[in-house]
Amino acid sequence: VISLYDVRRYFVMGDFIVKALNGVTVSIERGEFTAIMGPSGSGKSTMMNLIGCLDTPTGGIVQIDGEGTVGMSEAELAFIRNQKVGFVFQQFNLLGKINALENVMTPLLYAGIGVRERKEKAIAALERVGLGDRMKHRPNELSGGQKQRVAIARALVNNPSILLADEPTGALDSNTGRQIMELFEELNSEGRTVVLVTHDHDVAMHCRRQIRVRDGRLEE
Amino acid sequence: VISLYDVRRYFVMGDFIVKALNGVTVSIERGEFTAIMGPSGSGKSTMMNLIGCLDTPTGGIVQIDGEGTVGMSEAELAFIRNQKVGFVFQQFNLLGKINALENVMTPLLYAGIGVRERKEKAIAALERVGLGDRMKHRPNELSGGQKQRVAIARALVNNPSILLADEPTGALDSNTGRQIMELFEELNSEGRTVVLVTHDHDVAMHCRRQIRVRDGRLEE
Ligand SMILES: Nc1ncnc2c1ncn2[C@@H]1O[C@H](COP(=O)(O)OP(=O)(O)OP(=O)(O)O)[C@@H](O)[C@H]1O
Ligand SMILES: Nc1ncnc2c1ncn2[C@@H]1O[C@H](COP(=O)(O)OP(=O)(O)OP(=O)(O)O)[C@@H](O)[C@H]1O
Ligand SMILES: [Mg+2]
Ligand SMILES: [Mg+2]
């Protein structure tokens, strides 16, 4: 369902080029539960952003559900981002001016769902990550791990077939992290593809496959 | 050197009160290397913000170097924040419009140091955290773990006698995290007091003392 072929992503910094991804070829099948690991700065988030159609490669092919994303229209990319993929950002990327509930309701707006159903789904998603008592808090009125869980709830609320999570337990204690991994396992057992970046070996062990990245390439 | 006596920090949310800290009494001696642990939302960052004079308690006494902070003037609090304490924020809090080097130079501005010396000290601090080759990158041109290390370099550059780090290795792989812990141990062996919040047991084991927080109180 996710296929990368010789993908490169270069950043031009004046007369210097940062090769964040330098030729990555990998396939992830539907229903996999895969961990992406590697040193800080090795290219994991860059890879996740390309899979999630939040960024475009400098070279190579990215395919989602068998369709190449290079050359797709903005509307087609937005459809993948909003309907097919749920994305948990490494820095959460919550909207600061609205509360937790409204943040989780945001993806449902694009799906054209009525406000009462949006609210019900968002409440259910927040309760699933243990934040039923923090729904009216704005992001700056939440702890780091609570913000992370709001970001997870927002990624799940649209029931996406692919869940991409960039270090989803980084700000959580081991008990709360374990609850989130159980939630991901439940979603994967329902047939969703789960790909997560992690630095935590316990989290990686929950995944059936581990992919390692170093200096923009995959390690065999 | 750090003393909290029956410290409370309440947040009023409409007609509901969140008791983020609900009676904390603890003393940390000069030269200690102490870890603060506890579940997500238990009050760790709130406690660190009070120790670092970034916030004031609802009740109780906070003393730094034997002096109570409640009732201090803004100039006295700024002196503690800029000269005595180095603070690594959980969300890094880097300034987005300037590059890594300029971010690390910022605390030296308050200390009235000339620009050439500020630059030299900032370069040394960035090299110490392994980012000598990313100095001209802005925060949005850095990976999560690289941003975290810029935040660590910025906290160290003024040679503070107290280092407060809120989850300093959360975005780092185990090797990079280990390098940062070795740096903290080196600073502590020079006599600096190091207090860090962590969810990582390996990191906590590096510290000579562990304090546990739960629901705004210390666990015995
Ligand atoms: N400005 C605020 N307004 C209202 N509630 C707040 C505010 N800041 C923090 N809180 C609440 O106070 C509690 C403690 O927050 P704190 O950030 O200290 O937790 P923490 O232990 O650092 O958690 P984490 O490990 O997730 O970072 C949380 O339940 C949080 O929702
Ligand atoms: N916009 C950008 N401009 C320039 N360089 C960039 C940009 N974004 C990322 N980089 C560089 O590309 C490399 C890969 O970054 P990436 O965020 O993918 O790493 P990562 O594996 O997610 O690291 P971490 O574990 O620290 O989050 C890093 O060295 C980073 O400095
Ligand atoms: Mg990353
Ligand atoms: Mg915190």
XYZ file of C-alpha atoms and ligand atoms in Angstrom:
504
model
C 0.000 0.000 0.000
C 3.071 2.235 0.482
C 5.952 1.987 -1.965
C 9.126 4.083 -2.246
C 11.506 3.608 -5.188
C 14.968 5.256 -5.111
C 13.500 8.232 -3.233
C 15.773 11.190 -2.654
C 15.070 14.388 -0.693
C 17.738 17.050 -0.817
C 17.705 20.433 0.972
C 19.765 23.198 -0.623
C 21.441 25.377 2.041
C 23.308 28.066 0.086
C 26.164 26.279 -1.652
C 25.751 23.191 0.512
C 23.303 20.292 -0.057
C 21.836 18.261 2.812
C 20.898 14.815 1.491
C 18.186 14.015 4.048
C 17.140 10.945 2.012
C 19.677 9.565 -0.403
C 18.082 6.689 -2.325
C 15.434 4.828 -0.307
C 13.597 1.819 -1.749
C 11.046 0.035 0.464
C 7.538 -1.434 0.306
C 5.023 -1.611 3.141
C 2.053 -3.950 2.657
C -1.528 -3.316 3.777
C -2.045 -4.255 7.414
C 1.633 -4.139 8.397
C 2.743 -2.872 11.804
C 6.171 -1.431 11.145
C 8.703 0.599 13.168
C 11.207 3.002 11.571
C 14.284 3.554 13.732
C 17.626 5.324 13.368
C 19.854 8.040 14.817
C 18.751 11.644 15.278
C 18.971 13.391 11.886
C 19.044 10.163 9.851
C 15.965 10.989 7.724
C 13.012 9.299 9.498
C 10.675 12.309 9.662
C 11.608 13.286 6.094
C 10.558 9.779 4.999
C 7.281 9.966 6.942
C 6.449 13.366 5.447
C 6.899 11.956 1.924
C 4.717 8.897 2.685
C 2.065 11.167 4.196
C 2.106 13.415 1.090
C 3.077 16.426 3.214
C 6.224 16.860 1.108
C 7.410 15.888 -2.357
C 10.641 14.033 -3.211
C 13.593 15.608 -5.049
C 13.801 12.362 -7.040
C 12.331 8.846 -7.153
C 8.764 7.519 -6.883
C 6.345 7.467 -3.920
C 3.230 5.312 -4.405
C 0.185 5.148 -2.126
C -2.306 2.376 -2.944
C -0.396 1.771 -6.155
C -0.698 5.334 -7.425
C 2.344 7.552 -7.891
C 2.120 10.822 -5.912
C 4.601 12.770 -8.033
C 2.595 14.901 -10.447
C -0.677 14.458 -8.507
C -2.893 17.536 -8.232
C -3.132 19.347 -4.891
C -6.728 18.087 -4.580
C -5.614 14.443 -4.977
C -2.807 14.919 -2.424
C -5.231 16.597 0.002
C -7.605 13.642 -0.364
C -4.838 11.216 0.620
C -3.755 13.450 3.525
C -7.270 13.933 4.889
C -9.051 10.679 4.128
C -6.518 7.873 3.704
C -3.768 8.805 6.140
C -3.801 9.806 9.821
C -0.589 11.636 10.768
C 0.809 12.125 14.275
C 3.479 14.852 14.017
C 6.703 14.677 16.018
C 5.974 18.166 17.381
C 2.210 17.550 17.590
C 1.300 20.621 15.426
C -1.887 21.391 17.361
C -3.730 24.645 16.670
C -3.081 26.898 19.667
C -6.198 29.048 19.530
C -8.737 26.235 19.876
C -9.204 23.622 22.576
C -8.388 19.889 22.508
C -11.883 18.881 21.372
C -11.907 21.396 18.535
C -8.425 20.274 17.441
C -9.631 16.661 17.202
C -12.788 17.731 15.313
C -10.753 19.543 12.617
C -10.087 16.564 10.253
C -13.809 15.740 10.239
C -14.605 19.163 8.790
C -12.940 18.132 5.519
C -15.017 14.945 5.478
C -18.217 17.021 5.440
C -19.636 15.535 8.672
C -22.246 17.477 10.698
C -21.199 19.243 13.899
C -23.010 16.925 16.339
C -21.432 13.797 14.869
C -18.032 15.543 14.688
C -18.291 16.272 18.400
C -19.325 12.712 19.294
C -16.466 11.176 17.298
C -13.930 13.648 18.759
C -15.089 12.947 22.343
C -14.767 9.207 21.724
C -11.237 9.637 20.299
C -10.110 11.776 23.276
C -11.544 9.279 25.738
C -9.693 6.501 23.922
C -6.361 8.254 24.644
C -7.316 8.977 28.266
C -8.086 12.690 27.975
C -11.849 12.794 28.583
C -11.223 15.305 31.408
C -9.071 17.725 29.380
C -11.290 18.369 26.359
C -11.796 22.083 26.941
C -8.090 22.794 27.576
C -6.142 24.667 24.942
C -2.728 23.260 23.968
C -0.853 25.672 26.258
C -3.033 24.431 29.139
C -1.935 20.831 28.634
C 1.195 18.880 29.604
C 3.595 17.671 26.886
C 2.297 14.113 26.955
C -1.301 15.332 26.972
C -0.624 17.407 23.826
C 0.897 14.346 22.213
C -2.204 12.322 22.976
C -4.484 15.019 21.528
C -2.383 14.775 18.344
C -2.893 10.977 18.356
C -6.660 11.353 18.848
C -6.803 13.845 15.969
C -4.970 11.358 13.682
C -7.395 8.544 14.550
C -10.722 10.353 14.451
C -11.248 9.941 10.707
C -10.638 6.161 10.874
C -7.811 6.325 8.304
C -6.637 3.117 6.589
C -2.997 4.171 7.082
C -1.714 5.568 10.395
C 1.667 7.324 10.343
C 2.981 8.266 13.796
C 6.302 10.120 14.213
C 7.594 9.196 17.714
C 4.056 8.899 19.220
C 5.252 7.980 22.729
C 8.244 10.331 23.056
C 6.591 12.491 25.730
C 4.807 9.690 27.580
C 5.698 7.680 30.697
C 5.915 3.924 30.188
C 2.372 3.153 31.411
C 0.716 5.790 29.224
C 2.985 4.767 26.326
C 1.873 1.160 26.742
C -1.801 2.228 26.571
C -1.109 4.033 23.294
C 0.679 0.975 21.859
C -2.292 -1.202 22.817
C -4.527 1.262 20.994
C -2.301 1.052 17.887
C -2.337 -2.749 18.074
C -6.134 -2.695 18.241
C -6.294 -0.426 15.179
C -3.832 -2.684 13.338
C -5.873 -5.786 14.215
C -8.817 -4.041 12.466
C -6.724 -4.096 9.294
C -5.186 -0.627 9.347
C -1.573 -0.184 8.267
C 0.479 1.349 11.116
C 3.932 2.851 10.512
C 5.615 4.572 13.420
C 8.992 6.189 14.014
C 10.452 5.437 17.414
C 13.652 5.656 19.450
C 12.173 3.335 22.071
C 13.067 -0.345 21.837
C 10.007 -1.443 23.827
C 7.783 0.323 21.300
C 9.702 -1.188 18.365
C 9.217 -4.655 19.833
C 5.417 -4.177 19.626
C 5.821 -3.830 15.828
C 6.138 -6.901 13.629
C 8.810 -5.309 11.408
C 11.668 -2.864 12.055
C 13.214 -0.698 9.326
C 16.490 1.079 10.136
C 17.558 4.380 8.579
C 21.055 5.893 8.719
C 22.325 8.936 6.825
C 19.336 8.936 4.475
C 19.514 5.269 3.461
C 18.036 2.040 4.736
C 20.301 -0.348 6.543
C 19.959 -3.923 5.420
C 20.337 25.269 46.743
C 16.714 24.550 45.687
C 14.022 24.318 48.311
C 10.248 23.919 47.929
C 7.959 24.117 50.965
C 4.277 23.104 50.641
C 4.212 24.465 47.100
C 0.868 24.548 45.335
C 0.089 25.570 41.742
C -3.566 25.690 40.788
C -5.017 26.553 37.361
C -8.538 27.949 37.326
C -10.508 26.660 34.323
C -13.911 28.325 34.558
C -15.597 26.810 37.593
C -13.111 23.944 37.760
C -9.664 24.000 39.426
C -6.751 21.902 38.164
C -4.369 21.262 41.050
C -1.194 20.753 39.004
C 0.912 20.819 42.208
C -0.897 20.097 45.452
C 1.555 20.476 48.317
C 5.156 19.682 47.350
C 8.009 19.865 49.892
C 11.521 18.906 48.748
C 15.120 20.097 49.012
C 17.837 19.663 46.406
C 21.413 20.265 47.571
C 24.181 21.929 45.588
C 25.913 19.463 43.244
C 23.095 16.910 43.205
C 22.227 14.935 40.052
C 18.535 14.272 40.419
C 15.806 12.803 38.179
C 12.122 13.751 38.474
C 9.796 11.051 37.145
C 6.066 10.421 37.059
C 3.065 9.864 34.778
C 2.070 12.250 32.005
C 0.204 15.182 33.565
C 1.485 14.557 37.110
C 3.047 18.022 37.560
C 6.737 17.615 36.605
C 6.991 20.516 34.146
C 4.942 22.720 36.489
C 7.484 21.980 39.235
C 10.446 22.705 36.930
C 8.909 26.017 35.815
C 8.579 27.112 39.476
C 12.185 26.124 40.290
C 13.406 27.956 37.188
C 11.463 31.101 38.188
C 9.473 30.981 34.959
C 6.239 30.777 36.957
C 5.078 31.679 40.470
C 3.324 29.340 42.941
C -0.323 29.728 44.026
C 0.861 28.965 47.570
C 3.981 27.845 49.461
C 7.640 28.893 49.306
C 10.252 28.406 46.568
C 13.854 29.204 47.578
C 16.887 29.407 45.280
C 20.243 29.680 47.057
C 18.344 30.235 50.293
C 16.346 33.214 49.041
C 12.576 33.074 48.682
C 11.374 33.845 45.145
C 7.831 34.896 46.102
C 7.762 38.683 46.218
C 11.064 39.075 44.302
C 11.203 41.859 41.734
C 11.119 40.999 38.044
C 14.785 42.077 37.806
C 15.806 39.628 40.557
C 13.829 36.790 38.919
C 15.373 37.623 35.515
C 18.834 37.472 37.110
C 18.150 33.956 38.404
C 16.672 32.871 35.066
C 19.534 34.257 32.975
C 22.603 33.849 35.170
C 22.012 31.116 37.731
C 19.806 28.643 35.903
C 20.087 26.989 32.484
C 16.681 25.687 31.320
C 16.044 23.046 28.639
C 12.335 23.276 27.746
C 10.259 20.188 27.023
C 9.189 21.740 23.695
C 12.626 23.337 23.100
C 11.203 26.913 22.695
C 13.758 27.942 20.066
C 13.285 31.230 18.214
C 12.175 30.325 14.693
C 13.451 33.356 12.821
C 17.147 32.952 13.718
C 19.528 30.068 13.146
C 20.916 27.533 15.650
C 24.051 29.584 16.374
C 22.073 32.760 17.006
C 19.656 30.860 19.270
C 22.567 29.608 21.403
C 24.104 33.115 21.522
C 20.901 34.667 22.911
C 21.504 34.040 26.674
C 24.962 35.640 26.384
C 23.383 38.922 25.243
C 21.922 39.399 28.734
C 25.341 38.753 30.260
C 26.770 41.724 28.329
C 29.418 39.703 26.466
C 30.880 41.033 23.175
C 29.733 39.492 19.883
C 33.013 37.712 19.030
C 33.139 35.947 22.395
C 29.406 35.155 22.187
C 30.005 33.456 18.862
C 32.999 31.465 20.120
C 31.115 30.221 23.188
C 28.023 29.319 21.131
C 30.101 27.395 18.551
C 31.785 25.469 21.387
C 28.405 24.617 22.964
C 26.957 23.405 19.633
C 30.011 21.279 18.963
C 29.673 19.791 22.433
C 26.178 18.496 21.534
C 27.335 17.240 18.117
C 25.835 19.953 15.925
C 28.911 21.722 14.600
C 27.637 21.079 11.042
C 24.133 22.499 11.567
C 24.932 25.929 13.023
C 23.393 27.979 10.207
C 20.168 25.934 10.073
C 16.997 27.536 11.369
C 14.822 25.427 13.694
C 12.467 24.372 10.871
C 15.524 23.115 8.975
C 16.513 20.771 11.783
C 15.274 17.344 12.894
C 13.426 16.993 16.233
C 16.452 15.634 18.051
C 18.703 18.313 16.531
C 16.330 21.029 17.814
C 16.452 19.434 21.236
C 20.225 19.523 21.215
C 20.252 23.203 20.196
C 18.010 23.837 23.227
C 20.523 21.957 25.421
C 23.473 23.953 24.006
C 21.584 27.201 24.673
C 20.986 26.171 28.317
C 24.678 25.369 28.851
C 26.333 28.307 27.123
C 26.200 30.625 30.131
C 27.815 28.045 32.431
C 24.908 28.143 34.899
C 25.357 26.719 38.415
C 21.943 25.008 38.172
C 20.854 23.074 35.054
C 17.143 22.248 34.744
C 16.326 19.955 31.809
C 12.715 18.912 31.063
C 12.933 15.558 29.237
C 16.264 16.413 27.503
C 16.558 13.092 25.655
C 12.907 12.572 24.599
C 13.634 13.106 20.891
C 17.020 11.362 20.820
C 18.066 7.840 19.840
C 19.853 5.880 22.546
C 23.392 6.646 21.338
C 22.811 10.390 21.050
C 20.925 10.329 24.370
C 23.897 8.625 26.004
C 26.236 11.366 24.696
C 23.987 14.004 26.246
C 23.914 12.159 29.586
C 27.735 11.964 29.545
C 27.779 15.737 28.965
C 25.430 16.257 31.943
C 27.600 14.001 34.113
C 30.658 16.035 33.136
C 28.875 19.273 34.064
C 27.761 17.741 37.358
C 31.299 16.576 38.143
C 32.328 20.259 37.794
C 30.000 20.993 40.709
C 26.861 22.089 38.885
C 23.479 21.010 40.205
C 21.574 19.025 37.546
C 17.831 18.336 37.823
C 16.157 16.613 34.911
C 12.670 15.309 34.196
C 12.639 12.017 32.370
C 10.379 9.125 31.366
C 13.413 7.026 30.449
C 14.673 4.575 33.055
C 18.165 4.432 31.547
C 18.436 8.196 31.934
C 17.095 8.075 35.506
C 19.710 5.455 36.385
C 22.460 7.963 35.434
C 21.142 10.241 38.225
C 22.104 9.663 41.852
C 18.598 10.435 43.154
C 15.095 9.866 41.762
C 12.066 11.908 42.855
C 8.615 10.605 41.849
C 5.600 12.840 41.271
C 1.984 11.683 40.983
C -1.124 13.885 40.869
C 0.775 16.981 42.000
C 2.425 15.380 45.036
C 5.676 13.586 45.734
C 5.563 9.871 46.291
C 7.540 8.682 49.245
N -1.893 26.583 31.883
C -2.593 25.521 32.350
N -3.928 25.604 32.512
C -4.627 24.548 32.960
N -4.121 23.346 33.270
C -2.797 23.201 33.118
C -1.963 24.259 32.652
N -0.683 23.806 32.590
C -0.724 22.522 33.033
N -1.983 22.158 33.338
C -2.417 20.850 33.859
O -1.631 20.588 35.013
C -1.258 19.205 35.031
C 0.266 19.098 35.167
O 0.890 19.547 33.999
P 2.456 19.339 33.759
O 2.794 19.963 32.439
O 3.238 19.807 34.937
O 2.597 17.755 33.655
P 3.873 16.852 33.366
O 4.109 15.995 34.553
O 5.010 17.682 32.897
O 3.366 15.922 32.175
P 4.135 15.369 30.852
O 4.988 14.219 31.312
O 2.978 14.928 29.975
O 4.922 16.468 30.258
C -1.793 18.566 33.747
O -2.924 17.774 34.018
C -2.190 19.731 32.864
O -3.364 19.484 32.119
N 14.030 22.044 5.780
C 15.270 21.549 5.930
N 16.325 22.236 5.466
C 17.574 21.758 5.634
N 17.890 20.598 6.241
C 16.866 19.872 6.719
C 15.518 20.299 6.604
N 14.721 19.370 7.200
C 15.544 18.399 7.652
N 16.833 18.697 7.375
C 18.011 17.875 7.689
O 17.766 16.590 7.132
C 18.240 15.580 8.053
C 17.100 14.607 8.349
O 16.105 15.223 9.094
P 14.907 14.384 9.739
O 13.996 15.357 10.421
O 14.273 13.514 8.716
O 15.645 13.450 10.791
P 15.060 12.420 11.839
O 15.599 11.087 11.502
O 13.575 12.549 11.941
O 15.736 12.894 13.206
P 15.138 12.974 14.719
O 15.180 11.575 15.251
O 16.126 13.891 15.408
O 13.752 13.525 14.684
C 18.741 16.310 9.305
O 20.146 16.303 9.347
C 18.222 17.725 9.180
O 19.155 18.683 9.651
Mg 12.248 13.274 13.390
Mg 6.006 17.944 31.085
